[in-house]
Short mmCIF file of C-alpha atoms and ligand atoms in Angstrom, two decimals:
data_model
loop_
_atom_site.label_atom_id
_atom_site.label_comp_id
_atom_site.label_asym_id
_atom_site.label_seq_id
_atom_site.Cartn_x
_atom_site.Cartn_y
_atom_site.Cartn_z
CA MET N 48 5.16 -23.31 -11.66
CA ILE N 49 4.59 -26.50 -9.47
CA PRO N 50 6.19 -29.95 -11.45
CA ILE N 51 3.53 -32.88 -11.97
CA LYS N 52 5.67 -34.97 -9.83
CA SER N 53 5.12 -32.73 -6.54
CA PHE N 54 1.35 -33.18 -6.96
CA ARG N 55 1.40 -36.75 -7.16
CA GLU N 56 3.93 -36.33 -4.20
CA ARG N 57 1.48 -34.88 -3.13
CA ARG N 58 -0.86 -37.72 -2.83
CA LEU N 59 2.01 -40.61 -2.02
CA ALA N 60 2.13 -38.31 1.46
CA LEU N 61 -1.92 -38.31 1.83
CA ALA N 62 -2.60 -41.80 1.21
CA SER N 63 0.29 -42.90 3.65
CA GLN N 64 -1.09 -40.69 5.77
CA MET N 65 -4.68 -42.45 5.39
CA GLN N 66 -5.39 -45.89 6.75
CA SER N 67 -6.79 -47.97 4.07
CA GLY N 68 -9.87 -46.17 2.49
CA VAL N 69 -11.22 -44.39 -0.12
CA ALA N 70 -10.64 -40.44 -0.50
CA ILE N 71 -12.71 -38.36 -2.50
CA VAL N 72 -12.14 -34.54 -3.82
CA PRO N 73 -14.69 -32.98 -6.55
CA THR N 74 -12.79 -29.69 -8.46
CA ALA N 75 -15.54 -26.59 -7.49
CA PRO N 76 -18.45 -26.80 -9.56
CA GLU N 77 -18.38 -24.17 -12.64
CA ARG N 78 -21.35 -21.08 -10.82
CA VAL N 79 -23.65 -19.19 -13.10
CA ARG N 80 -23.34 -15.66 -12.75
CA ASN N 81 -27.05 -14.78 -14.49
CA ARG N 82 -29.01 -16.64 -17.78
CA ASP N 83 -26.19 -17.64 -19.96
CA ALA N 84 -22.70 -15.96 -17.82
CA HIS N 85 -20.95 -17.88 -15.48
CA PHE N 86 -18.31 -16.43 -12.88
CA PRO N 87 -14.80 -16.85 -14.07
CA TYR N 88 -13.95 -20.13 -12.90
CA ARG N 89 -11.69 -20.99 -10.11
CA PHE N 90 -11.02 -24.53 -9.23
CA ASP N 91 -11.12 -26.11 -5.59
CA SER N 92 -7.84 -25.39 -3.39
CA TYR N 93 -7.88 -28.98 -2.17
CA PHE N 94 -8.46 -30.67 -5.25
CA TYR N 95 -5.72 -28.48 -6.90
CA TYR N 96 -3.76 -29.26 -4.06
CA LEU N 97 -3.71 -32.62 -4.79
CA THR N 98 -3.99 -32.43 -8.72
CA GLY N 99 -2.84 -29.34 -10.75
CA PHE N 100 -5.75 -29.78 -12.96
CA ARG N 101 -8.20 -26.65 -13.80
CA GLU N 102 -10.71 -28.21 -15.39
CA PRO N 103 -14.18 -28.13 -13.97
CA GLU N 104 -16.07 -31.50 -13.42
CA ALA N 105 -13.80 -33.69 -12.24
CA VAL N 106 -12.99 -35.18 -9.36
CA LEU N 107 -9.63 -37.27 -7.83
CA VAL N 108 -10.30 -40.63 -5.87
CA ILE N 109 -6.76 -42.49 -4.22
CA VAL N 110 -7.28 -45.87 -3.09
CA ALA N 111 -4.92 -46.40 0.22
CA ASP N 112 -3.94 -49.72 0.48
CA ALA N 113 -1.75 -49.13 4.14
CA GLU N 114 -1.06 -52.94 4.70
CA LYS N 115 0.17 -52.91 0.83
CA SER N 116 1.98 -49.34 1.24
CA GLN N 117 0.12 -48.89 -2.15
CA SER N 118 -2.08 -46.57 -3.78
CA THR N 119 -4.26 -46.02 -6.81
CA HIS N 120 -4.90 -42.38 -7.80
CA ILE N 121 -7.77 -42.29 -10.07
CA LEU N 122 -8.79 -39.05 -11.95
CA PHE N 123 -12.45 -38.59 -13.46
CA CYS N 124 -13.02 -35.86 -15.54
CA ARG N 125 -14.83 -34.35 -18.76
CA GLU N 126 -14.18 -36.43 -22.37
CA LYS N 127 -13.26 -35.05 -25.33
CA ASP N 128 -16.55 -33.29 -27.16
CA THR N 129 -15.12 -31.57 -29.75
CA GLU N 130 -18.40 -29.65 -31.06
CA ARG N 131 -18.12 -28.46 -27.43
CA GLU N 132 -14.86 -27.26 -27.42
CA ILE N 133 -14.93 -25.68 -30.32
CA TRP N 134 -17.48 -23.51 -28.32
CA ASN N 135 -15.57 -23.70 -24.78
CA GLY N 136 -12.07 -24.58 -25.25
CA PHE N 137 -9.37 -27.62 -24.84
CA ARG N 138 -10.70 -30.52 -22.57
CA HIS N 139 -7.36 -33.33 -22.01
CA GLY N 140 -10.05 -35.96 -22.00
CA PRO N 141 -9.38 -38.56 -19.40
CA GLU N 142 -6.28 -40.79 -21.39
CA ALA N 143 -4.54 -37.43 -21.68
CA ALA N 144 -4.93 -35.97 -18.49
CA ARG N 145 -3.75 -39.52 -17.39
CA GLU N 146 -0.48 -38.97 -18.70
CA ALA N 147 -0.17 -35.22 -18.32
CA PHE N 148 -0.66 -35.50 -14.46
CA GLU N 149 0.78 -38.74 -13.18
CA PHE N 150 -2.50 -40.68 -12.66
CA ASP N 151 -2.44 -44.07 -12.75
CA GLU N 152 -6.33 -44.55 -14.10
CA ALA N 153 -8.60 -41.83 -15.65
CA HIS N 154 -12.30 -42.17 -16.40
CA PRO N 155 -14.70 -40.11 -18.01
CA ILE N 156 -17.23 -38.43 -15.26
CA SER N 157 -20.23 -39.84 -16.14
CA THR N 158 -18.69 -43.28 -15.02
CA LEU N 159 -18.76 -41.78 -11.41
CA ASP N 160 -21.78 -43.62 -10.42
CA GLU N 161 -20.71 -46.84 -11.74
CA ILE N 162 -17.31 -46.60 -10.69
CA LEU N 163 -17.61 -45.32 -7.01
CA PRO N 164 -19.16 -48.24 -5.47
CA LYS N 165 -17.23 -51.09 -6.65
CA LEU N 166 -14.02 -48.67 -5.30
CA LEU N 167 -15.38 -48.78 -2.23
CA ALA N 168 -16.10 -51.65 -1.86
CA ASP N 169 -14.57 -54.00 1.28
CA GLN N 170 -13.18 -50.36 2.33
CA PRO N 171 -12.84 -49.56 5.64
CA ALA N 172 -13.33 -46.11 5.41
CA VAL N 173 -14.50 -43.05 2.75
CA TYR N 174 -12.24 -39.83 3.61
CA CYS N 175 -13.91 -36.34 2.61
CA ALA N 176 -14.67 -33.41 3.11
CA LEU N 177 -17.77 -34.35 4.51
CA GLY N 178 -20.39 -30.76 4.85
CA GLU N 179 -18.43 -28.54 2.48
CA ASP N 180 -21.04 -29.57 -0.17
CA GLY N 181 -24.61 -30.99 0.58
CA GLY N 182 -24.89 -32.54 -2.40
CA TRP N 183 -21.99 -33.77 -2.84
CA ASP N 184 -22.78 -35.50 1.35
CA THR N 185 -25.73 -36.90 -0.83
CA ARG N 186 -24.19 -38.44 -3.02
CA VAL N 187 -21.32 -39.90 -1.37
CA ILE N 188 -23.87 -41.84 0.70
CA GLY N 189 -25.47 -42.12 -1.80
CA TRP N 190 -22.10 -44.96 -3.06
CA VAL N 191 -22.23 -46.57 0.57
CA ASN N 192 -25.61 -47.49 0.64
CA ARG N 193 -25.15 -48.92 -2.76
CA VAL N 194 -22.61 -50.58 -1.63
CA ARG N 195 -24.17 -52.23 1.71
CA GLN N 196 -26.89 -53.45 -0.73
CA GLN N 197 -24.51 -55.70 -1.56
CA SER N 198 -24.40 -57.38 1.99
CA ARG N 199 -26.14 -60.28 1.68
CA GLY N 200 -23.10 -61.08 -1.55
CA GLY N 201 -20.75 -60.80 1.12
CA ILE N 202 -19.63 -57.61 0.72
CA SER N 203 -19.17 -54.90 3.12
CA ALA N 204 -19.43 -50.96 3.36
CA PRO N 205 -16.91 -48.32 4.74
CA ALA N 206 -18.05 -48.26 8.27
CA VAL N 207 -16.24 -44.95 8.90
CA ILE N 208 -16.43 -41.80 6.90
CA ARG N 209 -13.80 -39.49 7.93
CA ASP N 210 -12.80 -35.83 7.15
CA ILE N 211 -9.71 -35.36 5.24
CA ARG N 212 -9.07 -31.68 5.68
CA LEU N 213 -7.34 -33.27 9.06
CA LEU N 214 -4.81 -34.50 7.14
CA LEU N 215 -4.83 -31.69 4.06
CA ASP N 216 -4.97 -28.27 5.85
CA GLU N 217 -1.94 -29.87 8.05
CA MET N 218 -0.46 -30.64 4.20
CA ARG N 219 -1.15 -27.33 3.14
CA LEU N 220 -0.07 -25.08 6.13
CA PHE N 221 3.93 -25.78 5.83
CA LYS N 222 4.55 -24.41 2.12
CA SER N 223 7.65 -26.65 0.25
CA GLU N 224 10.16 -24.58 -1.85
CA ASP N 225 8.32 -25.12 -5.43
CA GLU N 226 5.55 -23.39 -3.21
CA LEU N 227 7.16 -20.27 -2.07
CA GLN N 228 8.68 -19.93 -5.45
CA VAL N 229 5.22 -19.73 -6.93
CA MET N 230 3.98 -16.94 -3.81
CA ARG N 231 7.23 -15.11 -4.31
CA HIS N 232 6.24 -14.42 -8.04
CA ALA N 233 2.95 -13.39 -6.55
CA ALA N 234 3.92 -10.92 -4.44
CA ARG N 235 6.41 -9.50 -6.74
CA ILE N 236 3.57 -8.59 -9.23
CA SER N 237 1.15 -7.61 -6.21
CA THR N 238 3.97 -5.14 -4.93
CA ASP N 239 4.56 -3.80 -8.26
CA ALA N 240 0.51 -3.04 -8.44
CA HIS N 241 0.79 -1.17 -5.78
CA ARG N 242 4.05 0.76 -6.26
CA ARG N 243 2.17 1.76 -9.89
CA ALA N 244 -1.39 2.60 -8.03
CA MET N 245 0.69 5.12 -5.62
CA GLN N 246 2.66 6.47 -8.98
CA SER N 247 -0.91 6.43 -10.83
CA VAL N 248 -2.99 8.34 -8.28
CA ARG N 249 -3.97 11.92 -8.57
CA PRO N 250 -6.70 14.39 -6.42
CA GLY N 251 -9.92 14.18 -8.39
CA MET N 252 -9.49 10.50 -9.52
CA ARG N 253 -12.28 7.97 -8.15
CA GLU N 254 -11.41 4.72 -6.69
CA TYR N 255 -11.79 2.72 -9.18
CA GLU N 256 -9.59 4.49 -11.42
CA VAL N 257 -6.61 3.50 -9.19
CA GLU N 258 -8.25 -0.35 -9.03
CA ALA N 259 -8.04 -0.90 -12.81
CA GLU N 260 -4.50 0.39 -12.55
CA LEU N 261 -3.61 -2.55 -10.21
CA LEU N 262 -5.92 -5.07 -12.47
CA HIS N 263 -4.32 -3.95 -15.42
CA GLU N 264 -0.38 -4.57 -13.62
CA PHE N 265 -2.38 -7.84 -12.27
CA ARG N 266 -2.63 -9.07 -15.71
CA ARG N 267 -0.04 -8.04 -17.89
CA HIS N 268 1.72 -10.19 -15.99
CA GLY N 269 -0.20 -13.42 -16.03
CA ALA N 270 -1.62 -13.50 -12.70
CA GLU N 271 -5.33 -14.99 -13.04
CA ALA N 272 -6.84 -12.65 -11.13
CA PRO N 273 -7.45 -10.62 -8.18
CA ALA N 274 -6.92 -13.09 -5.28
CA TYR N 275 -9.62 -11.28 -3.38
CA THR N 276 -11.94 -8.00 -4.17
CA PRO N 277 -9.32 -5.50 -4.22
CA ILE N 278 -10.13 -2.27 -1.49
CA VAL N 279 -9.36 0.86 -2.67
CA ALA N 280 -10.58 3.21 -0.03
CA GLY N 281 -10.00 6.83 0.00
CA GLY N 282 -10.57 8.98 3.19
CA ALA N 283 -13.54 7.86 5.54
CA ASN N 284 -13.76 4.77 3.45
CA ALA N 285 -10.98 3.35 5.38
CA CYS N 286 -12.89 2.62 8.20
CA ILE N 287 -15.46 0.35 6.94
CA LEU N 288 -13.01 -3.00 6.98
CA HIS N 289 -14.84 -4.38 3.92
CA TYR N 290 -15.37 -1.59 1.87
CA VAL N 291 -15.58 -2.76 -1.80
CA GLU N 292 -17.93 -0.05 -3.77
CA ASN N 293 -14.30 1.58 -4.74
CA SER N 294 -16.55 4.28 -6.49
CA ALA N 295 -15.62 7.47 -4.00
CA ARG N 296 -14.04 10.86 -6.01
CA LEU N 297 -10.32 11.18 -4.34
CA ALA N 298 -9.49 14.27 -2.49
CA SER N 299 -6.87 16.36 -1.93
CA GLY N 300 -5.62 15.61 1.65
CA ASP N 301 -7.23 11.96 1.84
CA LEU N 302 -5.28 9.27 2.79
CA LEU N 303 -6.11 6.16 0.31
CA LEU N 304 -5.99 2.38 1.48
CA ILE N 305 -5.41 -0.28 -0.99
CA ASP N 306 -5.66 -3.31 0.06
CA ALA N 307 -5.01 -6.31 -3.02
CA GLY N 308 -3.24 -8.84 -4.04
CA CYS N 309 -3.05 -11.15 -7.61
CA GLU N 310 -3.73 -14.81 -7.29
CA LEU N 311 -0.75 -16.51 -9.43
CA ASN N 312 -0.89 -20.48 -10.37
CA GLY N 313 -3.40 -20.85 -7.57
CA TYR N 314 -1.71 -19.23 -4.65
CA ALA N 315 -2.30 -15.71 -3.19
CA ALA N 316 -1.05 -12.52 -2.47
CA ASP N 317 -1.89 -10.05 0.25
CA ILE N 318 -1.22 -6.39 0.81
CA THR N 319 -2.26 -3.55 1.68
CA ARG N 320 -0.54 0.04 1.54
CA THR N 321 -2.00 3.41 2.90
CA PHE N 322 -0.85 6.44 1.15
CA PRO N 323 -1.74 10.09 1.08
CA VAL N 324 -3.62 10.67 -2.62
CA ASP N 325 -1.75 14.26 -2.94
CA GLY N 326 1.87 12.14 -1.72
CA LYS N 327 2.54 14.19 1.65
CA PHE N 328 1.63 12.59 4.25
CA GLY N 329 -0.62 15.63 7.01
CA PRO N 330 0.79 15.85 10.77
CA ALA N 331 -1.67 13.76 12.21
CA GLN N 332 -1.85 10.72 9.11
CA LYS N 333 1.66 10.97 9.43
CA ASP N 334 1.30 9.91 13.96
CA VAL N 335 -1.17 7.39 13.31
CA TYR N 336 0.85 5.82 10.07
CA GLN N 337 4.48 6.27 11.92
CA LEU N 338 2.05 3.89 14.94
CA VAL N 339 0.91 1.32 12.43
CA LEU N 340 3.98 1.09 11.02
CA ALA N 341 5.86 0.74 14.56
CA ALA N 342 3.27 -2.25 15.34
CA GLN N 343 3.88 -3.99 12.14
CA ALA N 344 7.65 -4.11 12.83
CA ALA N 345 6.62 -5.13 15.91
CA ALA N 346 4.96 -7.92 15.39
CA ILE N 347 6.65 -9.10 12.43
CA SER N 348 9.91 -9.11 14.29
CA GLU N 349 7.83 -12.10 16.70
CA VAL N 350 7.63 -14.55 12.96
CA ARG N 351 10.15 -17.42 13.85
CA PRO N 352 10.38 -20.24 14.42
CA GLY N 353 9.10 -21.76 18.03
CA ASN N 354 7.02 -18.31 18.69
CA PRO N 355 3.34 -19.37 19.30
CA TRP N 356 0.61 -18.31 16.65
CA GLU N 357 -0.31 -14.68 18.67
CA ALA N 358 3.28 -13.78 19.82
CA PRO N 359 3.24 -11.25 16.49
CA HIS N 360 -0.54 -9.97 17.11
CA THR N 361 0.16 -9.49 20.91
CA ALA N 362 3.10 -7.35 20.16
CA ALA N 363 1.09 -5.04 17.20
CA VAL N 364 -1.46 -5.03 20.21
CA ARG N 365 1.15 -3.79 22.94
CA VAL N 366 2.69 -0.99 20.56
CA LEU N 367 -0.82 0.65 19.63
CA ALA N 368 -2.19 0.71 22.70
CA GLN N 369 0.79 2.03 23.85
CA GLY N 370 0.17 4.83 21.21
CA PHE N 371 -3.36 5.09 21.43
CA VAL N 372 -2.28 6.54 25.04
CA ASP N 373 0.45 8.54 24.07
CA LEU N 374 -1.98 10.16 20.88
CA GLY N 375 -5.38 11.57 23.49
CA LEU N 376 -7.27 8.33 22.32
CA CYS N 377 -7.38 6.31 24.54
CA ARG N 378 -7.52 7.03 28.72
CA GLY N 379 -5.29 5.16 31.35
CA SER N 380 -2.43 2.74 31.15
CA VAL N 381 -0.99 0.67 28.24
CA GLU N 382 -2.33 -2.66 31.10
CA GLU N 383 -5.85 -1.21 32.10
CA VAL N 384 -6.39 -0.58 27.60
CA THR N 385 -5.16 -3.79 26.86
CA GLU N 386 -7.28 -5.59 29.72
CA THR N 387 -10.61 -3.78 28.92
CA GLU N 388 -9.74 -4.03 25.29
CA ASP N 389 -10.29 -0.16 25.16
CA TYR N 390 -7.94 -0.48 21.92
CA LYS N 391 -10.54 -2.40 19.87
CA ARG N 392 -12.51 0.62 19.36
CA PHE N 393 -9.41 1.34 17.05
CA TYR N 394 -8.55 -2.32 16.08
CA MET N 395 -10.86 -4.59 15.91
CA HIS N 396 -9.28 -7.25 14.08
CA ARG N 397 -6.77 -9.36 14.34
CA THR N 398 -3.17 -9.15 12.88
CA GLY N 399 -3.03 -12.25 10.66
CA HIS N 400 -3.61 -15.70 9.00
CA TRP N 401 -2.10 -18.13 6.69
CA LEU N 402 -2.13 -17.42 3.73
CA GLY N 403 -1.67 -19.64 0.13
CA LEU N 404 -4.08 -21.40 -2.02
CA ASP N 405 -6.33 -19.73 -0.28
CA VAL N 406 -6.62 -15.98 1.11
CA HIS N 407 -7.46 -17.10 4.02
CA ASP N 408 -5.09 -20.35 4.15
CA ALA N 409 -6.14 -23.75 5.45
CA GLY N 410 -4.45 -25.13 8.67
CA GLU N 411 -5.55 -25.07 12.53
CA TYR N 412 -4.35 -21.86 14.24
CA LYS N 413 -4.82 -23.88 17.80
CA GLN N 414 -3.38 -27.49 18.69
CA ASP N 415 -4.22 -29.32 22.34
CA GLY N 416 -6.37 -26.15 23.09
CA ALA N 417 -2.83 -23.67 22.64
CA TRP N 418 -1.73 -21.49 19.79
CA ARG N 419 0.94 -23.29 17.53
CA PRO N 420 4.22 -22.54 17.61
CA LEU N 421 5.29 -20.99 14.41
CA GLN N 422 7.30 -23.16 12.31
CA PRO N 423 9.36 -23.19 8.68
CA GLY N 424 7.45 -23.20 6.11
CA MET N 425 4.39 -21.74 6.91
CA THR N 426 3.45 -18.56 5.47
CA LEU N 427 1.47 -15.80 6.98
CA THR N 428 0.12 -12.09 7.04
CA VAL N 429 0.83 -9.52 9.05
CA GLU N 430 -1.81 -6.77 8.60
CA PRO N 431 -2.05 -4.48 11.90
CA GLY N 432 -4.38 -1.43 11.64
CA CYS N 433 -5.69 1.68 12.77
CA TYR N 434 -9.65 3.34 11.87
CA ILE N 435 -10.35 6.01 13.50
CA ARG N 436 -14.05 7.24 13.21
CA PRO N 437 -15.65 10.21 14.36
CA ALA N 438 -16.78 10.03 17.90
CA GLU N 439 -17.09 12.42 20.88
CA ASN N 440 -14.08 11.55 22.78
CA VAL N 441 -11.62 11.51 19.63
CA PRO N 442 -10.03 14.06 19.09
CA GLN N 443 -10.95 15.69 16.15
CA HIS N 444 -8.00 15.62 13.94
CA PHE N 445 -8.22 12.07 13.80
CA TRP N 446 -11.83 11.60 12.57
CA ASN N 447 -11.56 9.49 9.44
CA ILE N 448 -7.98 8.40 9.49
CA GLY N 449 -7.61 4.37 8.50
CA VAL N 450 -4.90 2.77 7.60
CA ARG N 451 -3.77 -0.82 7.65
CA ILE N 452 -0.30 -2.19 6.32
CA GLU N 453 -0.02 -5.63 5.49
CA ASP N 454 2.93 -7.79 4.05
CA ASP N 455 3.12 -11.47 3.46
CA VAL N 456 5.89 -13.13 5.64
CA ALA N 457 7.09 -17.05 5.65
CA VAL N 458 8.65 -18.43 8.81
CA THR N 459 12.46 -19.28 8.23
CA GLU N 460 14.92 -21.46 9.97
CA SER N 461 16.24 -17.99 11.75
CA GLY N 462 13.02 -16.17 11.84
CA CYS N 463 11.21 -14.88 8.52
CA GLU N 464 11.24 -13.52 4.95
CA VAL N 465 8.87 -10.76 4.01
CA LEU N 466 7.70 -11.70 0.66
CA THR N 467 6.20 -8.28 0.07
CA SER N 468 8.53 -6.04 0.98
CA ALA N 469 9.06 -4.20 -2.56
CA ALA N 470 5.37 -2.44 -2.05
CA PRO N 471 7.09 0.81 -0.15
CA LYS N 472 5.83 1.28 3.71
CA SER N 473 8.35 3.90 5.21
CA VAL N 474 6.47 7.57 5.28
CA ALA N 475 10.13 8.80 3.52
CA GLU N 476 10.26 5.54 0.77
CA ILE N 477 6.26 6.48 -0.24
CA GLU N 478 6.25 10.57 -0.29
CA GLY N 479 9.91 9.62 -2.52
CA LEU N 480 8.16 8.01 -5.25
CA MET N 481 5.27 9.99 -4.86
CA GLN N 482 7.18 12.60 -5.82
CA HIS N 483 7.88 11.88 -8.72
CA ARG N 484 4.67 11.41 -10.23
CA GLN N 485 4.93 12.79 -13.76
CA ALA N 486 2.07 15.43 -13.93
N1 LIG O 512 -7.34 -8.99 2.22
C1 LIG O 512 -8.20 -9.70 3.07
C2 LIG O 512 -7.31 -9.49 4.13
O1 LIG O 512 -6.62 -9.04 4.34
O2 LIG O 512 -7.80 -10.78 5.21
MN1 MN O 513 -4.85 -10.60 5.13
MN1 MN O 514 -5.90 -7.61 2.96
#
């Protein structure tokens, strides 16, 4: 768990980077799935990052005074309501929330329209995620206009609206030790889930039966949810990058690609493993698998402070391009295959992304036009793959083989820590674990 004081420290760090002004950060709305049923509620990542507060219908406001180096942290949230709490569960209410989450003030959410124009009076700037939600943009501009209407009384309205994400994305990119602890835990639960999937799969099962094993493992360890829709893709389905039907029957001789990770205390794990449904890699499958594994090892060895974001991807592409030539999938030299991007017929995505509260987490990949250098505290995925669809010029024994291997890594002072190494990855580890399955 992230201690409550850490959320307050983040607000103070944000306020110290803002010049004087007012930050407005709403949480996510509840969303209707159909008629009276809602999607499972998930808070907004920016809001949660700054508050730790999980209830819907809440807004954080920070009033920063740069001259005095002071800031006031205000929560707007739902009021206590015995009747609603009988139906839908506990609500903190402003007073208890203020105390428990260390805000300076808390007010009922119903007072937002009345209080915000007062808070914005004589403030130079508003900080919000402009463009994220049209409804909120309109509300913010409405409050600014309400202040402007008081100009003849000598009150000035904020003259600029700044994008708060520029500050928050940079903060979220660097994980604290508290956050890394949570991410290690999310990784542990997710690697257990992948092990369980390897141990439970049998030819003839449906993909969703394996998905159920993953979800079982997530929930029984207290993870809130999958961090994204799991991909459980047998045989040719592994060549569909975002396959989520998860309903086909698994055949002996097929590979099974599973891309699944849980969300724990808001933080995502994102793991892919590919393994044989019957526990033993065939020769062509093994060739492709070992190639992707070598590409991943090359990529991970490039994750260290000072290396540009692009270095792991470049290393993975180099190994894959050589392998595609060696296996007869691409023709020409490695340089030609790389320069003409012929390798993209089999490897068409990038090698990773930032990871954190969002599975594709906040943070710029470039700075001043150049790939930014990796730095300690950044967390990212390393996920090369190879997807071979049937085609005339492709040797038939490779058709419909799809392999991806994905781990989560944290950049350290000296290199990196692989958070997800407990999920078996070498051919020997996978075949060894699967050999000991009960019949
Ligand atoms: N699971 C989404 C991704 O690997 O990026
Ligand atoms: Mn990923
Ligand atoms: Mn993934």
